[in-house]
Structures are given as C-alpha cells and as structure tokens.
PDB file of C-alpha atoms in Angstrom:
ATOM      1  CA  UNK A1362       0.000   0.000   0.000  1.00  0.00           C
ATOM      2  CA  UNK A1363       2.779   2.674   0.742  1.00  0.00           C
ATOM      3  CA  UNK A1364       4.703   1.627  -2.715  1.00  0.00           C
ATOM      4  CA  UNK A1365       1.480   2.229  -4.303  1.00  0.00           C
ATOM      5  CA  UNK A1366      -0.230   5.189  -2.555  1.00  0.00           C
ATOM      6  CA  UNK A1367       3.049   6.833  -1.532  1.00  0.00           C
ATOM      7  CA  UNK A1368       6.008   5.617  -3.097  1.00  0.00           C
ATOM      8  CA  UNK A1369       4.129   5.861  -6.676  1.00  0.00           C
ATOM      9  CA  UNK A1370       3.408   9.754  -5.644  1.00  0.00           C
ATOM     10  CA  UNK A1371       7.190  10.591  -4.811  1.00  0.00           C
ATOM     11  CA  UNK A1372       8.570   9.389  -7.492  1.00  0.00           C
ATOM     12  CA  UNK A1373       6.149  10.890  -9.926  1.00  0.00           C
ATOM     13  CA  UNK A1374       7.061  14.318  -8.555  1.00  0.00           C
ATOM     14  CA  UNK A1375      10.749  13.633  -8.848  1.00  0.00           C
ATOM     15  CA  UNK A1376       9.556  12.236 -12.432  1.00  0.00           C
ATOM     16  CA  UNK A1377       8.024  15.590 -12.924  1.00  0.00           C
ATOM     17  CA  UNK A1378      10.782  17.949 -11.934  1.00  0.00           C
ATOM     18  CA  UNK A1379      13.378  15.572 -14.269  1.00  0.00           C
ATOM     19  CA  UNK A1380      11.469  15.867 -17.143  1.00  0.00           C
ATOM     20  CA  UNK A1381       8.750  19.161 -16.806  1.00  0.00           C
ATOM     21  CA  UNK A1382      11.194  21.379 -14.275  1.00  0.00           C
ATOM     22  CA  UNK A1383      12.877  24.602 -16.194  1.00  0.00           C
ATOM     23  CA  UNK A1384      16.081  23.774 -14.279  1.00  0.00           C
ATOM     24  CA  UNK A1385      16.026  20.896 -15.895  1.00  0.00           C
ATOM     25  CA  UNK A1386      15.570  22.489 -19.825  1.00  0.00           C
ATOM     26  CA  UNK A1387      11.410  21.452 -19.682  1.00  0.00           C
ATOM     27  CA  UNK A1388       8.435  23.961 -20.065  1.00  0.00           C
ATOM     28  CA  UNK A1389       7.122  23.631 -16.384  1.00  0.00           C
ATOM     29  CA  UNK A1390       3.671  21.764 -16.339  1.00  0.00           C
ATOM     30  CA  UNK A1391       1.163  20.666 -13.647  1.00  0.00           C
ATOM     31  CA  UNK A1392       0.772  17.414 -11.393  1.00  0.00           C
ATOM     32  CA  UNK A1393      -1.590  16.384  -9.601  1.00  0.00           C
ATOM     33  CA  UNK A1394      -1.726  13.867  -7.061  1.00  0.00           C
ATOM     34  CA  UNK A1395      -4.316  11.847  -5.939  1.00  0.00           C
ATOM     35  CA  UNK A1396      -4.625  11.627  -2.279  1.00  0.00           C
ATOM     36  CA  UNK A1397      -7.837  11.019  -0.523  1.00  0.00           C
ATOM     37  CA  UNK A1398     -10.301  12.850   2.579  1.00  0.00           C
ATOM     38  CA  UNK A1399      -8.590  10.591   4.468  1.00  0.00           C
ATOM     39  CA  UNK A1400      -5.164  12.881   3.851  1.00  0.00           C
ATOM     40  CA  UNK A1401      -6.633  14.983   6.523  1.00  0.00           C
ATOM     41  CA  UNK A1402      -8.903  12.773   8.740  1.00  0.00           C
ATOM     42  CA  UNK A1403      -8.577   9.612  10.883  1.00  0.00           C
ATOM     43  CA  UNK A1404     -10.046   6.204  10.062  1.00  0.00           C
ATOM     44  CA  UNK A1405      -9.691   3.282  12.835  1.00  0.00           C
ATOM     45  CA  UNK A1406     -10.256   0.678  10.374  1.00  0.00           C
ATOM     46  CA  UNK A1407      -7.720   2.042   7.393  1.00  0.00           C
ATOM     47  CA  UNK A1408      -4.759   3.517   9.494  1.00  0.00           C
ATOM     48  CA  UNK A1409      -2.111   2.282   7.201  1.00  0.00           C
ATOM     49  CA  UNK A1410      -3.865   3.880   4.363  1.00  0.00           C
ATOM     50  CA  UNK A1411      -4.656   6.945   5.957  1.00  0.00           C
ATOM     51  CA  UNK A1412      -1.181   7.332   6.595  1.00  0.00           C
ATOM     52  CA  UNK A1413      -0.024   7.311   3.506  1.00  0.00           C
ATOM     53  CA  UNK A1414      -2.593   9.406   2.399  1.00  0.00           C
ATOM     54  CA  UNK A1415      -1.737  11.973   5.048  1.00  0.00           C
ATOM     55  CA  UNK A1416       2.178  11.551   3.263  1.00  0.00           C
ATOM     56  CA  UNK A1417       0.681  12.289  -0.211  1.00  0.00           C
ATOM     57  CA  UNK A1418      -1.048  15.465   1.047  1.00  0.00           C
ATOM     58  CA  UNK A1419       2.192  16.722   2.572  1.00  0.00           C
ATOM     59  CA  UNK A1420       4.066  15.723  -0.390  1.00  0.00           C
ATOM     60  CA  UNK A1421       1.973  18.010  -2.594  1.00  0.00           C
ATOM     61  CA  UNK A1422       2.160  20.737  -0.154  1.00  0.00           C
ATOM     62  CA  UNK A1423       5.831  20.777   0.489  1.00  0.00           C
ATOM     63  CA  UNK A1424       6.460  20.725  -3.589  1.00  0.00           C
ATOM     64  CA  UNK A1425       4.106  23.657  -3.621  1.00  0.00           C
ATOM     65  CA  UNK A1426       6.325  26.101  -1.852  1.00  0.00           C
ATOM     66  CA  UNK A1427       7.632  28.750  -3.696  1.00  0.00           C
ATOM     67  CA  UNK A1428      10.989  26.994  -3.048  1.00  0.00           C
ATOM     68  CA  UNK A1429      10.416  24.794  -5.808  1.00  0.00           C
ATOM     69  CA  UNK A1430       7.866  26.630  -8.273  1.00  0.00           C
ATOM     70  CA  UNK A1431      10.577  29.617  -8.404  1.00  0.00           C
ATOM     71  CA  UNK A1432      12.999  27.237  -9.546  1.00  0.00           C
ATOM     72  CA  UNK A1433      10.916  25.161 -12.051  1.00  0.00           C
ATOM     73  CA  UNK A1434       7.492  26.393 -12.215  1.00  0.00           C
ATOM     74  CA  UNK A1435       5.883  22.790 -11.790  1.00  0.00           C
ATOM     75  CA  UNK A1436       2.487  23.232 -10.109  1.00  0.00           C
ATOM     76  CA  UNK A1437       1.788  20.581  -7.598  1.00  0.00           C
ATOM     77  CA  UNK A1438      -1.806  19.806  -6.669  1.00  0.00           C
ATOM     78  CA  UNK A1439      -3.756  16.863  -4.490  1.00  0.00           C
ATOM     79  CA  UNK A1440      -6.708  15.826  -5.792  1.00  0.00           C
ATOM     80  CA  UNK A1441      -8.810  14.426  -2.242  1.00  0.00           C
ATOM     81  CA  UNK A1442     -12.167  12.497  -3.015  1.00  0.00           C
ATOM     82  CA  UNK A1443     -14.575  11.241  -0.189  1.00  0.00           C
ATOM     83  CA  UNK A1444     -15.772   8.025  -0.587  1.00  0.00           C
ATOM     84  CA  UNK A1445     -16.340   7.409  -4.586  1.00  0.00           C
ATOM     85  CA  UNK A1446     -17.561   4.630  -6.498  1.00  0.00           C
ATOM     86  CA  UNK A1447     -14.445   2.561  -6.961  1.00  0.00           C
ATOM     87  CA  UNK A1448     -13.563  -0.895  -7.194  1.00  0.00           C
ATOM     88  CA  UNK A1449     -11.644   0.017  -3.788  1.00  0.00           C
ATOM     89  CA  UNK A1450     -14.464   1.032  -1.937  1.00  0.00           C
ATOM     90  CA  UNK A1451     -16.292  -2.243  -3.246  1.00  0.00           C
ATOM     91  CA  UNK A1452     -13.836  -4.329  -2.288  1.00  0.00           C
ATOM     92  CA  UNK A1453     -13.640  -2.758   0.967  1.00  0.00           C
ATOM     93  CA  UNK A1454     -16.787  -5.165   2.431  1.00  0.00           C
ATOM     94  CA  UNK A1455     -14.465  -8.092   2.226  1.00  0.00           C
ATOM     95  CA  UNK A1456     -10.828  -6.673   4.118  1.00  0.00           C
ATOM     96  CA  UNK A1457     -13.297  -5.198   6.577  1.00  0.00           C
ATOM     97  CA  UNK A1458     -15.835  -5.480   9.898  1.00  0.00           C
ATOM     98  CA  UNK A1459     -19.165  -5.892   8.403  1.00  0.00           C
ATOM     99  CA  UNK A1460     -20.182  -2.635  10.032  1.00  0.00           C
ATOM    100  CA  UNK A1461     -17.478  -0.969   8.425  1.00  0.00           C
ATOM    101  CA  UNK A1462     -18.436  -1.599   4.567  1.00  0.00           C
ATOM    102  CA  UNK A1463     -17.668   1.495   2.642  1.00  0.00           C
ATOM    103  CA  UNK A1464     -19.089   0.462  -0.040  1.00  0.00           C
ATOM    104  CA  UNK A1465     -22.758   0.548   1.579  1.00  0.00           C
ATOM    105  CA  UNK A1466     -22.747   4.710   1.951  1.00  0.00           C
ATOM    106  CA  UNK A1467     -25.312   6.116   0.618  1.00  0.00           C
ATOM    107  CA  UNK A1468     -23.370   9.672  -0.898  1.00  0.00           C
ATOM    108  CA  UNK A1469     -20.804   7.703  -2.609  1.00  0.00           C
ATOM    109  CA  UNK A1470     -19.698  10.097  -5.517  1.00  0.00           C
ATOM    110  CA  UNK A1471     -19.245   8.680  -8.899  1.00  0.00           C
ATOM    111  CA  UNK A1472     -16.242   8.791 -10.946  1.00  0.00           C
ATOM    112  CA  UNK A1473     -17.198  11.705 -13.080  1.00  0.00           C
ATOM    113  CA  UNK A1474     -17.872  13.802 -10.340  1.00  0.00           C
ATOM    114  CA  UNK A1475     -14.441  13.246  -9.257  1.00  0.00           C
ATOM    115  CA  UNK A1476     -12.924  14.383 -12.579  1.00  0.00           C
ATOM    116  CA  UNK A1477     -14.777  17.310 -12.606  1.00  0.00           C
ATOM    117  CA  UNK A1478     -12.697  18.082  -9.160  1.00  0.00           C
ATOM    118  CA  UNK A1479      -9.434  17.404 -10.970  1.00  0.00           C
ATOM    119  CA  UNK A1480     -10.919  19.753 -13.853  1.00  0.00           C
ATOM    120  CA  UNK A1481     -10.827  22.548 -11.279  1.00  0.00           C
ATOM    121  CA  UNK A1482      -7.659  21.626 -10.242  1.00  0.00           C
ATOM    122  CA  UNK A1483      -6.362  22.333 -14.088  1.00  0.00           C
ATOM    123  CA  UNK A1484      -7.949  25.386 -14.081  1.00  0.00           C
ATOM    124  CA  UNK A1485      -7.200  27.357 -11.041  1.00  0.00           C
ATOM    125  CA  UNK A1486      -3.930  26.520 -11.015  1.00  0.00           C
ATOM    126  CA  UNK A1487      -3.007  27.213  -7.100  1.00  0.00           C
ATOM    127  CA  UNK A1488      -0.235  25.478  -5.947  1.00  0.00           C
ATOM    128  CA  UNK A1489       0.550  23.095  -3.495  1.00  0.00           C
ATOM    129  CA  UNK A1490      -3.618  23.219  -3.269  1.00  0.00           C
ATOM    130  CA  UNK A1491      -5.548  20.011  -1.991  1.00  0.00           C
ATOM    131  CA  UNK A1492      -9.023  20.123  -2.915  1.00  0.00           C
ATOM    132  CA  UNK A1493     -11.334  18.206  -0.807  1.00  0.00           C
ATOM    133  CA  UNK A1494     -14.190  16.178  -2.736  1.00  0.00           C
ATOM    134  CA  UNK A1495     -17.429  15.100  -1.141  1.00  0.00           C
ATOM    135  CA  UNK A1496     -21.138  15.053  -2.292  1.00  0.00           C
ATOM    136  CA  UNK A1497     -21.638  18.432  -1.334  1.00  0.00           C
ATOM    137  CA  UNK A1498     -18.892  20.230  -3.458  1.00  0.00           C
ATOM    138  CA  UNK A1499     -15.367  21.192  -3.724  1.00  0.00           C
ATOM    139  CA  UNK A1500     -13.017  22.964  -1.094  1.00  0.00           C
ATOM    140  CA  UNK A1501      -9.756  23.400  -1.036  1.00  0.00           C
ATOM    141  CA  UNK A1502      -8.011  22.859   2.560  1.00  0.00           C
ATOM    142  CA  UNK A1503      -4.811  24.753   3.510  1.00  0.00           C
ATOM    143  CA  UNK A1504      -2.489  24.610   6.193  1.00  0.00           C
ATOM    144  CA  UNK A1505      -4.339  25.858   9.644  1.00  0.00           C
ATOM    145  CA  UNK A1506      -3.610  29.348  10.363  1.00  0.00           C
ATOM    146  CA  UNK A1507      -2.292  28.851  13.838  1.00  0.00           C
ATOM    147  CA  UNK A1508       0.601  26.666  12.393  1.00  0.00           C
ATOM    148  CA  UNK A1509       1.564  29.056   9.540  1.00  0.00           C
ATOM    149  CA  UNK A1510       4.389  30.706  11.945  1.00  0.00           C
ATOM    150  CA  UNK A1511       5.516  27.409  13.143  1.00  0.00           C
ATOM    151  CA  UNK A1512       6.167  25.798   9.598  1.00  0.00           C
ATOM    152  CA  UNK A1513       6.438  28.423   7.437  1.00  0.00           C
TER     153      UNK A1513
END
C-alpha cells in the first residue's frame, strides 16, 4: 500500500521535476496527485492507508512552496475524493468489519464527479492546493492558520 499510494506519488514528482522542471531544460507543467479525505482525517479501520494518504497530502504541499515553483514552475496539486464509487471502496466489504463496509454509503460520488474536481484543479492553477471532494462540493483545505508561523 505505501509503494502504491506513496512511493508511486514521490517518485512521480521527482519524475516531474526531471522531465517538466525549467532547471532541468522542460516547459514547467502541472501534477496532480491523488490523495484522498482521508489525507486529513482519521479512520480506525484504514490507518495504514490513511497514513499514507496523510504523506501524499504533505508531499503536494511541500512541492508547492515557492521553493520549488521559483525554480521550475511545476504546479503541484492533491486531488482528495470522499468516498467514490471505486472498485476500492467495493472491495472494501471483504478486508473489513461488516459494520465498516464502505461500499454501503449512501453519498458515494461517482467517478465523473471526481474528474470534474481534478478539472478545477487544471484550471485554477493554485499550488501546493488540496481540494477536498465530497457530495456536497469542492473545497480546497490549507495549512491551519495557527501553524503558519511554526512551519512556514
């Protein structure tokens, strides 16, 4: 799961700079990274994968400093869905507590509603944004304001 949902994501940004970075003799360009609500909130029954969701939404925020866009201007984005219509969130009712089955929600998004989020992505163009997904819209999430001086 972290070679997949993490491992994947690294290296695609390191792809990205190789390849798309001006430092590098490319045109700059725009990735985005799928990451997943659970980049910012806690599951009990997922914790592995909510860690390395949590790793791909500070992966796409730390690429999206300045620090990096000044040198290369790559724009790096996190696309974050809520639950969604996915073979993963079917296959969910058989890794996990009956109770537990994602895949009986009732507000699970479809796939196309999804794109349309990565859509906006491509055409705002903020970066190091993460745009949260759920039935009721789009929203991008930034870093909390009270931990702006600590980090930045």
């Amino acid at each position: 799961m972290l070679d997949i949902n993490l491992l994947g994501p690294i290296i695609g940004c390191q792809t990205a700079l190789k390849y798309m970075g001006k430092s590098n003799g490319g045109n700059g360009g725009i990735v985005i990274n799928t990451a997943s609500i659970a980049g910012f909130l806690p599951f009990a029954e997922i914790p592995v994968y909510v860690a390395s969701k949590h790793g791909v939404v500070g992966l796409t925020k730390s690429y999206g400093m300045p620090f990096h866009f000044e040198r290369d201007e790559v724009i790096f984005n996190a696309l974050c869905p809520s639950f969604s219509n996915t073979s993963l969130v079917e296959s969910s009712n058989k890794t996990l507590n009956p109770e537990a089955d994602f895949s009986k929600r009732p507000n699970l998004m479809s796939p196309e509603y999804v794109a349309k989020g990565a859509m906006k992505l491509l055409e705002d163009k903020i970066n190091g944004s993460t745009l949260v997904i759920t039935h009721d819209g789009y929203m991008y999430v930034g870093i909390q304001e009270e931990l702006k001086n600590v980090t930045l």
